[in-house]
Amino acid sequence: MSWVHGLRDRLRTLLHPGERDEELAEEIRFHLESEAARLTRNGHDQATARARALERFGNTAHVMQATREERGPSTSGAPMHDLRWALRALSKQPGFTALALITLALGIGATTTAFTVLNTVLLRPLPYRDPVRLVLMREKTATGAIRPVSFPNFTDWREKTRSFSGVASEMFVWSQTVTAGAEPLRATVMGVSSGFFSVLGVQPLKGREFTAEENRLGGPRAVMVSWNFWKTEMHGRAELGDIRFGDEKIPVVGVAPESFRFIDDADLYYPHERMPGTCRSCHNYLVIARLGSGATLESARAEMSTLSRNLVRTYGTDTEAADVEMIPLRDFLVGDYHVMLLIVFGAAGMVLLVACTNLVSAQLARGLARARELAVRAALGASRGRLARQLFLESGLLSLGGAVLGAAVAFLLTRGVRFFGAGLVPRLEELRMDRSVLLFTALAGVGTALLIGVYPALTLAAGSPGRLLRGSRGSRVTVRASVWRLLVGFEVAMAIVLLVGSALLIRTLHNILSADTGFQARGVVTAALAPGDSLDLPRFERLRAELGALPGAGGAAFTNVLPLRWGDGSGPVRRPGDPLDRNWPAMAGFRLVSPDYFTVLRQPVIRGRAFTSADGAGAPLVAIVTPGIAEKLWPGENPLGKQIATNYLFDQWLTVVGVVSEASSWAMPRGGQNEIFTPLAQHSRKIEGRIVAVIRSNGNPADLMPSVRARLRSLLPEVPAKLGTLEERIARSAADRRFAMLALSLFAAIALVLAGIGIYGTMAYTVATRTHEIGVRMALGATPHGVRMRILGDAAGMAFGGIAGGIGAGLFVTRYLQSTLYGVSHVDAIAYLSGAGALLLAALLGAYIPARRSSRVDPMLVIRAE
Amino acid sequence: MAKSEGELLPGTFDMLILKTLSLGPMHGWGVSERIERLSGGVFSIQQGAVYPALQRLLRRGWVTAGWQVTENRRRARIYRLTATGRRRLGAETAWWDRARLGVGRVLRAPIQER
């Protein structure tokens, strides 16, 4: 362990240089006294002995100096000394240091934040026990479409499968008015099957899961609550008590753990098996299952395929599950976000690369400006390795500072992302920086240090000291012009790729938001109401009339489900004469709407009529269909007056009175979104406690909202309401793209600015080194304008190289974006041209100041300086 | 520095100090005194030269140093050979033996007439 001794000794030298000198002096004093004592013993008198001792010792000052030199720092590598040197060099240029630190902090912070998101959403296991063994199952129709599962199929699967240690299901959330304290409130309720929590491996925080009895139709009633609901609405009380659902009091039997969440946020968990569905071709459940020991995804898939074939044999076309779609639960929860998050992460990495490139050129330029200082040090005996190490240490210090600040930036950004991104991207509510994130930041810091440090250190330290010291002008270490071009070109190329990517996403988002949805979303105010189980129709008709007549409003209507959201009902449609058990000719989604619905949404009625208030409870049952239904059921015939029935609406015969154009009812691209609209008044028992008012505003919907809210409060004081706009809903359907677009745009903007700064720095340096040349040119008759244009031309030339490279790289990289684009190709000319244009502009802006400076060179001064 | 250090072969002084310390822990004066005595006065180095050398050995980790109180109640800095130092001494001694042999053979080679 000799190096430990050595190290301790060096450390002491560093920390207490004065103390070491005193010790040495004491040691020498002791030596002289001992020697004098020996000489005295040998017969010398004291004075002579002292003089002899001194003589034999030699020059004490020399000895001390030689010993001091042997201690270290100045004669051989002393890291602390180099560190001090690097710190001093950095603090001498506070402006540069601050800019470099900010640049790196942004780069590392952005990358770390992107990694935190990636880590949370993709890499960290789901918050369930042994989550890799959890799968999600849905029905796969004969045509390959994937649908949620029907209740009878779920129970059959659960009964017959051998592959799983547990099978459970979840019914989509709905909202309902409940009373837990004094006030009624709107709560989201998730229907869960028996064993739902135990399949996920989640223990209730308090109480228990539902018993078999509670899961049976007619059994004792029970409900579970979320941690949040328990804390806020039940004030975390130990006695769980009960919650009122309308007139009924339902005991609370358990509280879910704090972090628990499955797909959607829910306030309450309700045992849905109490209300078993009988429709085998309806699609309302997601089935989750835990692979049993010995089962694999493949073996379970094979078993479930056989099982569903058997079910088809038994139930024929009653079941639409020709096969079972089985995927790991993680893939379902994270799904499409995979690509999006990798894109964002890649973009952040590119920003960091641009930041590093900037610093490489900055370090080079700075080093060249200090060439004389380096030369002096080299002449005084510092080796090349030593100089390189000191220069590298500067980069290392900058990277260290950048990483620390970057972690702080990431901490803030992460909070922002969690706040703004929750709901846009799944699992973001779990977002936090854990140990792997910090490790990532550390690695990013080390990588940055290597990227920005190695090349400048080696290049600058390689300068020959002799030449440097002797020469006056032209005595610098030179960095070839091609290196500058390469650095600037790389930055520009990266920035182009980011700009193109964000332009493509902006255009995608624009296309989505302005896509022809078949209705006019702009200017529609929505108010989601939870009136409870009993809908007082006359009262709602009055409300509708009053809302529609508000100042600034142009009509109001109700629907059970807003567009661009799955309705709770879809099912097969048949004509009179179609056998009940046969393959029915058409599938449709259902919406219950009030009169004026099509007027308010501006969804054109093509044939026949819209609903009126005459289509009430006692009147003949009517329906309005989309053209797709009409074509399938009655090709070439007039659909008006024809009869249809569906088990969704209790197999009652409905008369078609109108055809309405198809709209983007539950997905953006239209085509095949067949729907059947029926009057709300004729099927009010299907609304299940929720209804949405849509109000057409003549101006800005935000201006209309306060009066809508006031009117709702005065007319329906007991009904909770949630206001919004239809445009928001459409925007939310593109949430993942919006997230990527925002991130990419931010990164592209940073990269653009950094590229501009990079060009500025390079040009400023070039101008500074070419002052002499420029002076001579001007003496020979070049105009300031000509000189300026020449510099700008140089900058444009540099930018063009990068732009060409960037476009090439962009064409390659954006292929990975293709699946997320909508209505725009990844080779979109506008995106590339705008990206290139923005960069050219940034380049010229960056070069303008150096160019102006160059044209102010005074030729006389330059020549006299020779 | 010792004026006659040049008369020593390079590196030999460090070796001599290591050897001296292998006989037991000692202060700087003791080291210089003993080298003088053991060499039989062949080397007339200046005593102060041991201090830079000791410092060099200290930094290489071949010796350690610490303050101790001597028999006559004086504080003295005592140097002690480390395990690495002892190994180093072994290596140097072996090298020295080989070098001495080599040099000796060359010097004793018969002088030939042209």
Short mmCIF file of N, CA, C and O in Angstrom, two decimals, chain A residues 704-805:
data_model
loop_
_atom_site.label_atom_id
_atom_site.label_comp_id
_atom_site.label_asym_id
_atom_site.label_seq_id
_atom_site.Cartn_x
_atom_site.Cartn_y
_atom_site.Cartn_z
N LEU A 704 -68.33 32.05 -23.44
CA LEU A 704 -69.67 31.51 -23.15
C LEU A 704 -69.67 30.68 -21.87
O LEU A 704 -70.70 30.57 -21.19
N MET A 705 -68.52 30.14 -21.53
CA MET A 705 -68.47 29.18 -20.41
C MET A 705 -69.03 29.72 -19.09
O MET A 705 -69.80 29.01 -18.43
N PRO A 706 -68.66 30.94 -18.68
CA PRO A 706 -69.17 31.41 -17.38
C PRO A 706 -70.70 31.43 -17.31
O PRO A 706 -71.27 30.99 -16.30
N SER A 707 -71.33 31.88 -18.41
CA SER A 707 -72.80 31.93 -18.33
C SER A 707 -73.39 30.52 -18.35
O SER A 707 -74.42 30.25 -17.72
N VAL A 708 -72.73 29.60 -19.08
CA VAL A 708 -73.20 28.20 -19.06
C VAL A 708 -73.11 27.65 -17.63
O VAL A 708 -74.05 27.05 -17.11
N ARG A 709 -71.97 27.93 -17.00
CA ARG A 709 -71.76 27.41 -15.64
C ARG A 709 -72.80 27.99 -14.68
O ARG A 709 -73.41 27.26 -13.89
N ALA A 710 -73.02 29.30 -14.81
CA ALA A 710 -73.99 29.95 -13.93
C ALA A 710 -75.38 29.36 -14.12
O ALA A 710 -76.10 29.08 -13.15
N ARG A 711 -75.75 29.15 -15.40
CA ARG A 711 -77.08 28.63 -15.67
C ARG A 711 -77.24 27.21 -15.13
O ARG A 711 -78.26 26.87 -14.54
N LEU A 712 -76.18 26.40 -15.29
CA LEU A 712 -76.24 25.03 -14.78
C LEU A 712 -76.39 25.04 -13.27
O LEU A 712 -77.16 24.27 -12.70
N ARG A 713 -75.69 25.95 -12.62
CA ARG A 713 -75.71 25.99 -11.17
C ARG A 713 -77.10 26.39 -10.67
O ARG A 713 -77.58 25.87 -9.67
N SER A 714 -77.74 27.29 -11.40
CA SER A 714 -79.05 27.71 -10.91
C SER A 714 -80.13 26.68 -11.24
O SER A 714 -81.07 26.49 -10.47
N LEU A 715 -79.99 25.99 -12.39
CA LEU A 715 -81.04 25.06 -12.77
C LEU A 715 -80.84 23.66 -12.19
O LEU A 715 -81.80 22.96 -11.89
N LEU A 716 -79.58 23.23 -12.09
CA LEU A 716 -79.30 21.88 -11.61
C LEU A 716 -78.29 21.94 -10.47
O LEU A 716 -77.17 21.47 -10.60
N PRO A 717 -78.65 22.55 -9.34
CA PRO A 717 -77.66 22.75 -8.29
C PRO A 717 -77.08 21.44 -7.75
O PRO A 717 -75.94 21.42 -7.29
N GLU A 718 -77.83 20.36 -7.84
CA GLU A 718 -77.35 19.11 -7.22
C GLU A 718 -76.50 18.27 -8.20
O GLU A 718 -75.94 17.25 -7.78
N VAL A 719 -76.39 18.70 -9.45
CA VAL A 719 -75.68 17.87 -10.43
C VAL A 719 -74.28 18.44 -10.68
O VAL A 719 -74.12 19.57 -11.08
N PRO A 720 -73.24 17.63 -10.40
CA PRO A 720 -71.89 18.11 -10.69
C PRO A 720 -71.70 18.25 -12.20
O PRO A 720 -72.23 17.46 -12.97
N ALA A 721 -70.97 19.27 -12.60
CA ALA A 721 -70.74 19.50 -14.03
C ALA A 721 -69.27 19.79 -14.29
O ALA A 721 -68.57 20.33 -13.44
N LYS A 722 -68.80 19.41 -15.46
CA LYS A 722 -67.41 19.66 -15.84
C LYS A 722 -67.42 20.27 -17.23
O LYS A 722 -67.89 19.65 -18.18
N LEU A 723 -66.91 21.49 -17.32
CA LEU A 723 -66.97 22.19 -18.60
C LEU A 723 -65.68 22.05 -19.39
O LEU A 723 -64.61 21.89 -18.83
N GLY A 724 -65.85 22.12 -20.70
CA GLY A 724 -64.68 22.06 -21.57
C GLY A 724 -65.09 22.47 -22.97
O GLY A 724 -66.18 23.02 -23.17
N THR A 725 -64.20 22.23 -23.91
CA THR A 725 -64.58 22.49 -25.29
C THR A 725 -64.33 21.23 -26.10
O THR A 725 -63.51 20.38 -25.74
N LEU A 726 -65.03 21.14 -27.21
CA LEU A 726 -64.87 19.97 -28.07
C LEU A 726 -63.48 19.97 -28.70
O LEU A 726 -62.90 18.91 -28.92
N GLU A 727 -62.96 21.15 -28.94
CA GLU A 727 -61.61 21.23 -29.52
C GLU A 727 -60.57 20.62 -28.59
O GLU A 727 -59.64 19.96 -29.03
N GLU A 728 -60.76 20.88 -27.29
CA GLU A 728 -59.84 20.29 -26.31
C GLU A 728 -59.84 18.77 -26.41
O GLU A 728 -58.81 18.13 -26.33
N ARG A 729 -61.05 18.24 -26.60
CA ARG A 729 -61.16 16.78 -26.67
C ARG A 729 -60.39 16.25 -27.86
O ARG A 729 -59.68 15.25 -27.77
N ILE A 730 -60.50 16.96 -28.97
CA ILE A 730 -59.79 16.52 -30.17
C ILE A 730 -58.29 16.65 -29.94
O ILE A 730 -57.51 15.76 -30.29
N ALA A 731 -57.91 17.75 -29.30
CA ALA A 731 -56.49 17.94 -29.02
C ALA A 731 -55.99 16.80 -28.14
O ALA A 731 -54.89 16.29 -28.33
N ARG A 732 -56.83 16.39 -27.18
CA ARG A 732 -56.39 15.35 -26.26
C ARG A 732 -56.22 14.01 -26.98
O ARG A 732 -55.39 13.20 -26.60
N SER A 733 -57.00 13.83 -28.06
CA SER A 733 -56.86 12.56 -28.78
C SER A 733 -55.50 12.50 -29.48
O SER A 733 -55.08 11.46 -29.94
N ALA A 734 -54.81 13.65 -29.55
CA ALA A 734 -53.48 13.66 -30.16
C ALA A 734 -52.42 13.95 -29.11
O ALA A 734 -51.37 14.51 -29.41
N ALA A 735 -52.73 13.60 -27.86
CA ALA A 735 -51.87 14.02 -26.74
C ALA A 735 -50.45 13.52 -26.88
O ALA A 735 -49.50 14.25 -26.62
N ASP A 736 -50.27 12.26 -27.31
CA ASP A 736 -48.91 11.72 -27.36
C ASP A 736 -48.09 12.50 -28.38
O ASP A 736 -46.93 12.82 -28.16
N ARG A 737 -48.72 12.80 -29.51
CA ARG A 737 -47.99 13.55 -30.54
C ARG A 737 -47.71 14.96 -30.04
O ARG A 737 -46.66 15.53 -30.31
N ARG A 738 -48.65 15.53 -29.32
CA ARG A 738 -48.42 16.87 -28.80
C ARG A 738 -47.22 16.88 -27.86
O ARG A 738 -46.39 17.77 -27.89
N PHE A 739 -47.14 15.84 -27.03
CA PHE A 739 -46.01 15.73 -26.10
C PHE A 739 -44.69 15.70 -26.88
O PHE A 739 -43.77 16.46 -26.60
N ALA A 740 -44.65 14.82 -27.89
CA ALA A 740 -43.42 14.71 -28.68
C ALA A 740 -43.15 16.01 -29.42
O ALA A 740 -42.01 16.45 -29.52
N MET A 741 -44.23 16.62 -29.92
CA MET A 741 -44.05 17.85 -30.69
C MET A 741 -43.48 18.95 -29.82
O MET A 741 -42.54 19.64 -30.21
N LEU A 742 -44.05 19.10 -28.61
CA LEU A 742 -43.57 20.14 -27.71
C LEU A 742 -42.11 19.92 -27.36
O LEU A 742 -41.29 20.84 -27.41
N ALA A 743 -41.79 18.67 -27.02
CA ALA A 743 -40.41 18.36 -26.64
C ALA A 743 -39.47 18.63 -27.80
O ALA A 743 -38.44 19.29 -27.65
N LEU A 744 -39.85 18.14 -28.98
CA LEU A 744 -38.98 18.30 -30.14
C LEU A 744 -38.81 19.76 -30.52
O LEU A 744 -37.72 20.20 -30.88
N SER A 745 -39.89 20.52 -30.43
CA SER A 745 -39.80 21.94 -30.79
C SER A 745 -38.86 22.66 -29.83
O SER A 745 -38.04 23.48 -30.24
N LEU A 746 -39.01 22.33 -28.55
CA LEU A 746 -38.13 22.95 -27.56
C LEU A 746 -36.67 22.62 -27.87
O LEU A 746 -35.79 23.48 -27.91
N PHE A 747 -36.42 21.33 -28.11
CA PHE A 747 -35.06 20.90 -28.39
C PHE A 747 -34.55 21.54 -29.67
O PHE A 747 -33.38 21.94 -29.76
N ALA A 748 -35.41 21.60 -30.69
CA ALA A 748 -34.99 22.18 -31.96
C ALA A 748 -34.63 23.64 -31.76
O ALA A 748 -33.64 24.13 -32.32
N ALA A 749 -35.42 24.34 -30.95
CA ALA A 749 -35.14 25.76 -30.71
C ALA A 749 -33.78 25.91 -30.02
O ALA A 749 -32.97 26.74 -30.40
N ILE A 750 -33.53 25.08 -29.01
CA ILE A 750 -32.24 25.14 -28.32
C ILE A 750 -31.11 24.87 -29.30
O ILE A 750 -30.11 25.59 -29.36
N ALA A 751 -31.29 23.82 -30.12
CA ALA A 751 -30.24 23.45 -31.06
C ALA A 751 -29.99 24.57 -32.06
O ALA A 751 -28.85 24.86 -32.43
N LEU A 752 -31.06 25.23 -32.47
CA LEU A 752 -30.93 26.32 -33.44
C LEU A 752 -30.11 27.45 -32.84
O LEU A 752 -29.18 27.98 -33.46
N VAL A 753 -30.45 27.81 -31.60
CA VAL A 753 -29.71 28.89 -30.94
C VAL A 753 -28.24 28.49 -30.77
O VAL A 753 -27.33 29.27 -31.05
N LEU A 754 -28.02 27.24 -30.33
CA LEU A 754 -26.65 26.78 -30.13
C LEU A 754 -25.87 26.80 -31.44
O LEU A 754 -24.70 27.20 -31.47
N ALA A 755 -26.52 26.39 -32.53
CA ALA A 755 -25.85 26.38 -33.82
C ALA A 755 -25.49 27.82 -34.21
O ALA A 755 -24.39 28.09 -34.70
N GLY A 756 -26.42 28.74 -33.95
CA GLY A 756 -26.15 30.15 -34.24
C GLY A 756 -24.96 30.65 -33.45
O GLY A 756 -24.05 31.28 -33.98
N ILE A 757 -24.93 30.30 -32.16
CA ILE A 757 -23.80 30.71 -31.31
C ILE A 757 -22.51 30.08 -31.81
O ILE A 757 -21.46 30.72 -31.86
N GLY A 758 -22.61 28.81 -32.22
CA GLY A 758 -21.44 28.12 -32.73
C GLY A 758 -20.87 28.83 -33.94
O GLY A 758 -19.65 29.03 -34.06
N ILE A 759 -21.75 29.23 -34.86
CA ILE A 759 -21.29 29.92 -36.07
C ILE A 759 -20.71 31.28 -35.70
O ILE A 759 -19.66 31.68 -36.21
N TYR A 760 -21.37 31.94 -34.77
CA TYR A 760 -20.84 33.22 -34.31
C TYR A 760 -19.42 33.05 -33.79
O TYR A 760 -18.51 33.77 -34.18
N GLY A 761 -19.24 32.08 -32.92
CA GLY A 761 -17.94 31.87 -32.30
C GLY A 761 -16.87 31.58 -33.34
O GLY A 761 -15.78 32.15 -33.32
N THR A 762 -17.22 30.68 -34.26
CA THR A 762 -16.25 30.29 -35.27
C THR A 762 -15.87 31.47 -36.15
O THR A 762 -14.69 31.72 -36.42
N MET A 763 -16.90 32.22 -36.58
CA MET A 763 -16.62 33.34 -37.46
C MET A 763 -15.83 34.43 -36.72
O MET A 763 -14.92 35.04 -37.27
N ALA A 764 -16.21 34.64 -35.46
CA ALA A 764 -15.50 35.66 -34.68
C ALA A 764 -14.03 35.29 -34.58
O ALA A 764 -13.14 36.12 -34.75
N TYR A 765 -13.78 34.01 -34.35
CA TYR A 765 -12.40 33.57 -34.25
C TYR A 765 -11.68 33.73 -35.59
O TYR A 765 -10.55 34.20 -35.66
N THR A 766 -12.38 33.32 -36.66
CA THR A 766 -11.76 33.42 -37.98
C THR A 766 -11.39 34.87 -38.29
O THR A 766 -10.30 35.16 -38.78
N VAL A 767 -12.32 35.77 -38.01
CA VAL A 767 -12.07 37.17 -38.29
C VAL A 767 -10.87 37.66 -37.47
O VAL A 767 -9.99 38.33 -37.97
N ALA A 768 -10.82 37.25 -36.21
CA ALA A 768 -9.74 37.69 -35.34
C ALA A 768 -8.39 37.22 -35.89
O ALA A 768 -7.41 37.95 -35.87
N THR A 769 -8.33 35.98 -36.41
CA THR A 769 -7.05 35.48 -36.89
C THR A 769 -6.71 36.06 -38.26
O THR A 769 -5.56 36.01 -38.67
N ARG A 770 -7.72 36.56 -38.95
CA ARG A 770 -7.44 37.04 -40.31
C ARG A 770 -7.37 38.56 -40.39
O ARG A 770 -7.41 39.12 -41.48
N THR A 771 -7.28 39.20 -39.23
CA THR A 771 -7.25 40.66 -39.24
C THR A 771 -6.20 41.19 -40.21
O THR A 771 -6.45 42.09 -40.99
N HIS A 772 -5.02 40.56 -40.16
CA HIS A 772 -3.93 41.04 -41.00
C HIS A 772 -4.30 40.94 -42.48
O HIS A 772 -4.22 41.90 -43.24
N GLU A 773 -4.77 39.74 -42.85
CA GLU A 773 -5.16 39.50 -44.24
C GLU A 773 -6.21 40.52 -44.70
O GLU A 773 -6.11 41.10 -45.77
N ILE A 774 -7.19 40.74 -43.81
CA ILE A 774 -8.27 41.66 -44.16
C ILE A 774 -7.73 43.07 -44.33
O ILE A 774 -8.06 43.77 -45.28
N GLY A 775 -6.81 43.44 -43.41
CA GLY A 775 -6.22 44.76 -43.50
C GLY A 775 -5.50 44.96 -44.83
O GLY A 775 -5.66 45.97 -45.51
N VAL A 776 -4.75 43.92 -45.22
CA VAL A 776 -4.02 44.02 -46.48
C VAL A 776 -5.00 44.15 -47.64
O VAL A 776 -4.86 44.98 -48.53
N ARG A 777 -6.04 43.31 -47.61
CA ARG A 777 -7.06 43.38 -48.66
C ARG A 777 -7.63 44.79 -48.79
O ARG A 777 -7.81 45.30 -49.89
N MET A 778 -7.93 45.36 -47.62
CA MET A 778 -8.56 46.68 -47.66
C MET A 778 -7.57 47.73 -48.14
O MET A 778 -7.93 48.66 -48.84
N ALA A 779 -6.31 47.55 -47.77
CA ALA A 779 -5.29 48.48 -48.25
C ALA A 779 -5.19 48.39 -49.76
O ALA A 779 -4.92 49.37 -50.46
N LEU A 780 -5.45 47.18 -50.29
CA LEU A 780 -5.36 46.98 -51.73
C LEU A 780 -6.66 47.35 -52.43
O LEU A 780 -6.84 47.05 -53.60
N GLY A 781 -7.61 47.90 -51.68
CA GLY A 781 -8.79 48.44 -52.37
C GLY A 781 -10.09 47.69 -52.15
O GLY A 781 -11.10 48.04 -52.75
N ALA A 782 -10.10 46.64 -51.30
CA ALA A 782 -11.37 45.96 -51.03
C ALA A 782 -12.27 46.89 -50.23
O ALA A 782 -11.80 47.61 -49.34
N THR A 783 -13.57 46.91 -50.56
CA THR A 783 -14.49 47.78 -49.83
C THR A 783 -14.94 47.08 -48.56
O THR A 783 -14.95 45.85 -48.50
N PRO A 784 -15.33 47.85 -47.54
CA PRO A 784 -15.88 47.23 -46.32
C PRO A 784 -17.04 46.31 -46.66
O PRO A 784 -17.17 45.22 -46.12
N HIS A 785 -17.87 46.75 -47.59
CA HIS A 785 -19.02 45.93 -47.98
C HIS A 785 -18.55 44.59 -48.53
O HIS A 785 -19.06 43.53 -48.16
N GLY A 786 -17.53 44.69 -49.40
CA GLY A 786 -17.02 43.45 -50.00
C GLY A 786 -16.48 42.51 -48.93
O GLY A 786 -16.76 41.31 -48.94
N VAL A 787 -15.74 43.06 -47.96
CA VAL A 787 -15.18 42.25 -46.89
C VAL A 787 -16.29 41.59 -46.09
O VAL A 787 -16.26 40.40 -45.77
N ARG A 788 -17.30 42.40 -45.79
CA ARG A 788 -18.43 41.89 -45.00
C ARG A 788 -19.11 40.73 -45.73
O ARG A 788 -19.39 39.69 -45.16
N MET A 789 -19.35 40.95 -47.00
CA MET A 789 -20.04 39.92 -47.78
C MET A 789 -19.22 38.64 -47.83
O MET A 789 -19.75 37.55 -47.83
N ARG A 790 -17.89 38.83 -47.88
CA ARG A 790 -17.02 37.67 -47.94
C ARG A 790 -17.17 36.81 -46.68
O ARG A 790 -17.25 35.59 -46.74
N ILE A 791 -17.21 37.49 -45.52
CA ILE A 791 -17.35 36.77 -44.25
C ILE A 791 -18.72 36.09 -44.18
O ILE A 791 -18.84 34.91 -43.83
N LEU A 792 -19.74 36.84 -44.56
CA LEU A 792 -21.09 36.26 -44.55
C LEU A 792 -21.14 35.06 -45.50
O LEU A 792 -21.76 34.04 -45.20
N GLY A 793 -20.49 35.23 -46.65
CA GLY A 793 -20.45 34.14 -47.62
C GLY A 793 -19.79 32.90 -47.04
O GLY A 793 -20.27 31.78 -47.21
N ASP A 794 -18.69 33.12 -46.30
CA ASP A 794 -18.01 32.01 -45.65
C ASP A 794 -18.95 31.28 -44.70
O ASP A 794 -19.01 30.05 -44.68
N ALA A 795 -19.68 32.08 -43.89
CA ALA A 795 -20.60 31.49 -42.92
C ALA A 795 -21.68 30.71 -43.65
O ALA A 795 -22.03 29.58 -43.27
N ALA A 796 -22.23 31.30 -44.71
CA ALA A 796 -23.28 30.61 -45.47
C ALA A 796 -22.73 29.32 -46.03
O ALA A 796 -23.40 28.28 -46.02
N GLY A 797 -21.47 29.38 -46.50
CA GLY A 797 -20.85 28.17 -47.05
C GLY A 797 -20.78 27.07 -46.01
O GLY A 797 -21.14 25.92 -46.26
N MET A 798 -20.32 27.45 -44.80
CA MET A 798 -20.26 26.48 -43.70
C MET A 798 -21.65 25.91 -43.43
O MET A 798 -21.83 24.71 -43.26
N ALA A 799 -22.65 26.81 -43.37
CA ALA A 799 -24.01 26.38 -43.05
C ALA A 799 -24.51 25.44 -44.14
O ALA A 799 -25.13 24.41 -43.83
N PHE A 800 -24.20 25.75 -45.42
CA PHE A 800 -24.74 24.91 -46.50
C PHE A 800 -24.24 23.48 -46.39
O PHE A 800 -25.00 22.54 -46.58
N GLY A 801 -22.95 23.35 -46.06
CA GLY A 801 -22.43 22.01 -45.88
C GLY A 801 -23.25 21.25 -44.84
O GLY A 801 -23.68 20.11 -45.07
N GLY A 802 -23.48 21.91 -43.71
CA GLY A 802 -24.25 21.29 -42.64
C GLY A 802 -25.68 21.03 -43.05
O GLY A 802 -26.26 19.99 -42.72
N ILE A 803 -26.24 21.98 -43.78
CA ILE A 803 -27.64 21.83 -44.20
C ILE A 803 -27.77 20.60 -45.10
O ILE A 803 -28.69 19.78 -44.92
N ALA A 804 -26.83 20.46 -46.04
CA ALA A 804 -26.88 19.30 -46.93
C ALA A 804 -26.79 18.02 -46.10
O ALA A 804 -27.59 17.10 -46.27
N GLY A 805 -25.82 17.99 -45.19
CA GLY A 805 -25.69 16.81 -44.34
C GLY A 805 -26.93 16.56 -43.51
O GLY A 805 -27.39 15.43 -43.36
#
